[in-house]
Amino acid sequence: MTADSEYRVQFVRQENGPRRRIRHGAITLHAVIEKRTPNGRVLDKTRLGSIDLDALEYDFVRDREEFWRVTDLYLDLLDMPNDAADVVCAYLSQVVKPVTECEGSADYGCGGRLRETMRPDA
């Protein structure tokens, strides 16, 4: 997505072995980004966040949050242009929706306290 390189992102499915299935379910998805030359040669391949398919099915907020935390960390380390990172995140968010502020506060038991701070004094 720049003149000298292009980024491609995809999800790679990993079928989990019997021991891993106990805690993580049958399948884990790994987001992978490739940096390519304009002629298609792969320059670099980096694994981003991972998430269990069960976590997506049951919409586990903490697992989604961990996916995005790791993904953001690696995208920052890649030092890619902001517009390319935005496109990558838009693609990934079609599969793993970002955690909203409301979901995050409710998941950590802060929902009531957050609502209290947002109420105007009577």
mmCIF file of C-alpha atoms in Angstrom:
data_model
loop_
_atom_site.group_PDB
_atom_site.id
_atom_site.type_symbol
_atom_site.label_atom_id
_atom_site.label_comp_id
_atom_site.label_asym_id
_atom_site.label_seq_id
_atom_site.Cartn_x
_atom_site.Cartn_y
_atom_site.Cartn_z
ATOM 1 C CA MET A 1 0.000 0.000 0.000
ATOM 2 C CA THR A 2 3.015 2.191 -0.454
ATOM 3 C CA ALA A 3 5.112 2.717 -3.562
ATOM 4 C CA ASP A 4 7.788 0.226 -2.513
ATOM 5 C CA SER A 5 5.782 -2.327 -0.519
ATOM 6 C CA GLU A 6 2.345 -3.790 -0.061
ATOM 7 C CA TYR A 7 0.780 -5.350 3.017
ATOM 8 C CA ARG A 8 -1.532 -8.330 2.984
ATOM 9 C CA VAL A 9 -3.310 -9.716 5.988
ATOM 10 C CA GLN A 10 -5.109 -13.001 6.478
ATOM 11 C CA PHE A 11 -6.343 -15.335 9.149
ATOM 12 C CA VAL A 12 -4.692 -18.738 9.374
ATOM 13 C CA ARG A 13 -6.673 -21.556 10.987
ATOM 14 C CA GLN A 14 -4.889 -23.871 13.398
ATOM 15 C CA GLU A 15 -6.592 -27.071 14.429
ATOM 16 C CA ASN A 16 -5.732 -27.597 18.058
ATOM 17 C CA GLY A 17 -4.466 -30.886 19.393
ATOM 18 C CA PRO A 18 -6.356 -32.840 22.058
ATOM 19 C CA ARG A 19 -4.584 -31.179 25.007
ATOM 20 C CA ARG A 20 -5.055 -27.629 23.724
ATOM 21 C CA ARG A 21 -8.707 -28.285 22.819
ATOM 22 C CA ILE A 22 -9.569 -28.604 26.487
ATOM 23 C CA ARG A 23 -8.935 -24.895 27.182
ATOM 24 C CA HIS A 24 -9.088 -23.346 23.715
ATOM 25 C CA GLY A 25 -11.560 -25.303 21.635
ATOM 26 C CA ALA A 26 -11.000 -27.029 18.332
ATOM 27 C CA ILE A 27 -9.677 -24.105 16.255
ATOM 28 C CA THR A 28 -7.528 -21.028 16.849
ATOM 29 C CA LEU A 29 -7.293 -18.195 14.322
ATOM 30 C CA HIS A 30 -3.964 -16.406 13.879
ATOM 31 C CA ALA A 31 -3.827 -13.079 12.072
ATOM 32 C CA VAL A 32 -0.757 -12.880 9.828
ATOM 33 C CA ILE A 33 0.502 -9.863 7.908
ATOM 34 C CA GLU A 34 2.893 -10.072 4.973
ATOM 35 C CA LYS A 35 4.987 -7.247 3.616
ATOM 36 C CA ARG A 36 5.458 -7.772 -0.131
ATOM 37 C CA THR A 37 7.252 -6.089 -2.979
ATOM 38 C CA PRO A 38 5.100 -4.732 -5.829
ATOM 39 C CA ASN A 39 5.930 -7.879 -7.837
ATOM 40 C CA GLY A 40 4.560 -10.113 -5.043
ATOM 41 C CA ARG A 41 7.753 -11.341 -3.361
ATOM 42 C CA VAL A 42 7.289 -11.745 0.408
ATOM 43 C CA LEU A 43 9.762 -9.587 2.339
ATOM 44 C CA ASP A 44 8.494 -10.265 5.840
ATOM 45 C CA LYS A 45 5.760 -12.254 7.521
ATOM 46 C CA THR A 46 4.598 -11.346 11.037
ATOM 47 C CA ARG A 47 2.033 -13.037 13.206
ATOM 48 C CA LEU A 48 -0.348 -10.608 14.852
ATOM 49 C CA GLY A 49 -2.964 -11.536 17.457
ATOM 50 C CA SER A 50 -4.591 -14.934 17.908
ATOM 51 C CA ILE A 51 -8.077 -15.805 19.061
ATOM 52 C CA ASP A 52 -9.916 -19.040 19.621
ATOM 53 C CA LEU A 53 -12.923 -19.656 17.427
ATOM 54 C CA ASP A 54 -14.941 -20.464 20.566
ATOM 55 C CA ALA A 55 -14.090 -17.005 21.940
ATOM 56 C CA LEU A 56 -15.557 -15.445 18.814
ATOM 57 C CA GLU A 57 -18.628 -17.633 18.895
ATOM 58 C CA TYR A 58 -19.379 -16.783 22.517
ATOM 59 C CA ASP A 59 -18.121 -13.186 22.136
ATOM 60 C CA PHE A 60 -15.597 -13.256 25.001
ATOM 61 C CA VAL A 61 -14.597 -9.645 25.621
ATOM 62 C CA ARG A 62 -11.272 -10.430 27.315
ATOM 63 C CA ASP A 63 -10.130 -12.637 24.439
ATOM 64 C CA ARG A 64 -11.060 -9.945 21.904
ATOM 65 C CA GLU A 65 -9.268 -7.342 23.993
ATOM 66 C CA GLU A 66 -6.128 -9.501 24.143
ATOM 67 C CA PHE A 67 -6.269 -10.035 20.360
ATOM 68 C CA TRP A 68 -6.365 -6.285 19.729
ATOM 69 C CA ARG A 69 -3.708 -5.495 22.332
ATOM 70 C CA VAL A 70 -1.239 -7.902 20.700
ATOM 71 C CA THR A 71 -2.223 -6.831 17.182
ATOM 72 C CA ASP A 72 -1.724 -3.138 18.005
ATOM 73 C CA LEU A 73 1.663 -3.897 19.544
ATOM 74 C CA TYR A 74 2.899 -5.715 16.443
ATOM 75 C CA LEU A 75 1.476 -3.133 14.052
ATOM 76 C CA ASP A 76 3.375 -0.441 15.975
ATOM 77 C CA LEU A 77 6.574 -2.491 15.765
ATOM 78 C CA LEU A 78 6.165 -2.933 12.003
ATOM 79 C CA ASP A 79 6.396 0.826 11.559
ATOM 80 C CA MET A 80 3.951 0.747 8.668
ATOM 81 C CA PRO A 81 2.152 3.789 7.283
ATOM 82 C CA ASN A 82 -0.962 4.798 9.237
ATOM 83 C CA ASP A 83 -3.262 4.380 6.251
ATOM 84 C CA ALA A 84 -2.011 0.811 5.727
ATOM 85 C CA ALA A 85 -2.477 0.011 9.428
ATOM 86 C CA ASP A 86 -6.021 1.409 9.255
ATOM 87 C CA VAL A 87 -6.853 -0.855 6.299
ATOM 88 C CA VAL A 88 -5.408 -3.872 8.134
ATOM 89 C CA CYS A 89 -7.448 -3.087 11.263
ATOM 90 C CA ALA A 90 -10.611 -2.588 9.210
ATOM 91 C CA TYR A 91 -10.138 -6.024 7.649
ATOM 92 C CA LEU A 92 -9.387 -7.706 10.994
ATOM 93 C CA SER A 93 -12.373 -6.024 12.653
ATOM 94 C CA GLN A 94 -14.687 -7.823 10.217
ATOM 95 C CA VAL A 95 -13.789 -11.032 12.048
ATOM 96 C CA VAL A 96 -12.785 -9.815 15.534
ATOM 97 C CA LYS A 97 -14.822 -6.795 16.526
ATOM 98 C CA PRO A 98 -12.943 -4.274 18.644
ATOM 99 C CA VAL A 99 -13.911 -4.002 22.304
ATOM 100 C CA THR A 100 -16.022 -0.965 23.031
ATOM 101 C CA GLU A 101 -15.408 1.187 26.081
ATOM 102 C CA CYS A 102 -18.730 0.054 27.526
ATOM 103 C CA GLU A 103 -17.883 -3.646 27.058
ATOM 104 C CA GLY A 104 -14.456 -3.175 28.592
ATOM 105 C CA SER A 105 -15.750 -1.413 31.680
ATOM 106 C CA ALA A 106 -18.571 -3.919 32.176
ATOM 107 C CA ASP A 107 -16.218 -6.885 31.768
ATOM 108 C CA TYR A 108 -13.929 -5.602 34.500
ATOM 109 C CA GLY A 109 -16.784 -4.837 36.892
ATOM 110 C CA CYS A 110 -16.504 -1.079 36.491
ATOM 111 C CA GLY A 111 -19.749 -0.559 34.610
ATOM 112 C CA GLY A 112 -21.665 0.815 37.571
ATOM 113 C CA ARG A 113 -18.860 3.096 38.702
ATOM 114 C CA LEU A 114 -18.374 4.418 35.170
ATOM 115 C CA ARG A 115 -22.073 5.174 34.841
ATOM 116 C CA GLU A 116 -22.012 6.982 38.187
ATOM 117 C CA THR A 117 -19.211 9.266 37.043
ATOM 118 C CA MET A 118 -21.107 10.082 33.866
ATOM 119 C CA ARG A 119 -24.336 11.150 35.601
ATOM 120 C CA PRO A 120 -24.838 14.874 36.105
ATOM 121 C CA ASP A 121 -25.269 15.937 39.712
ATOM 122 C CA ALA A 122 -28.872 16.523 40.629
#
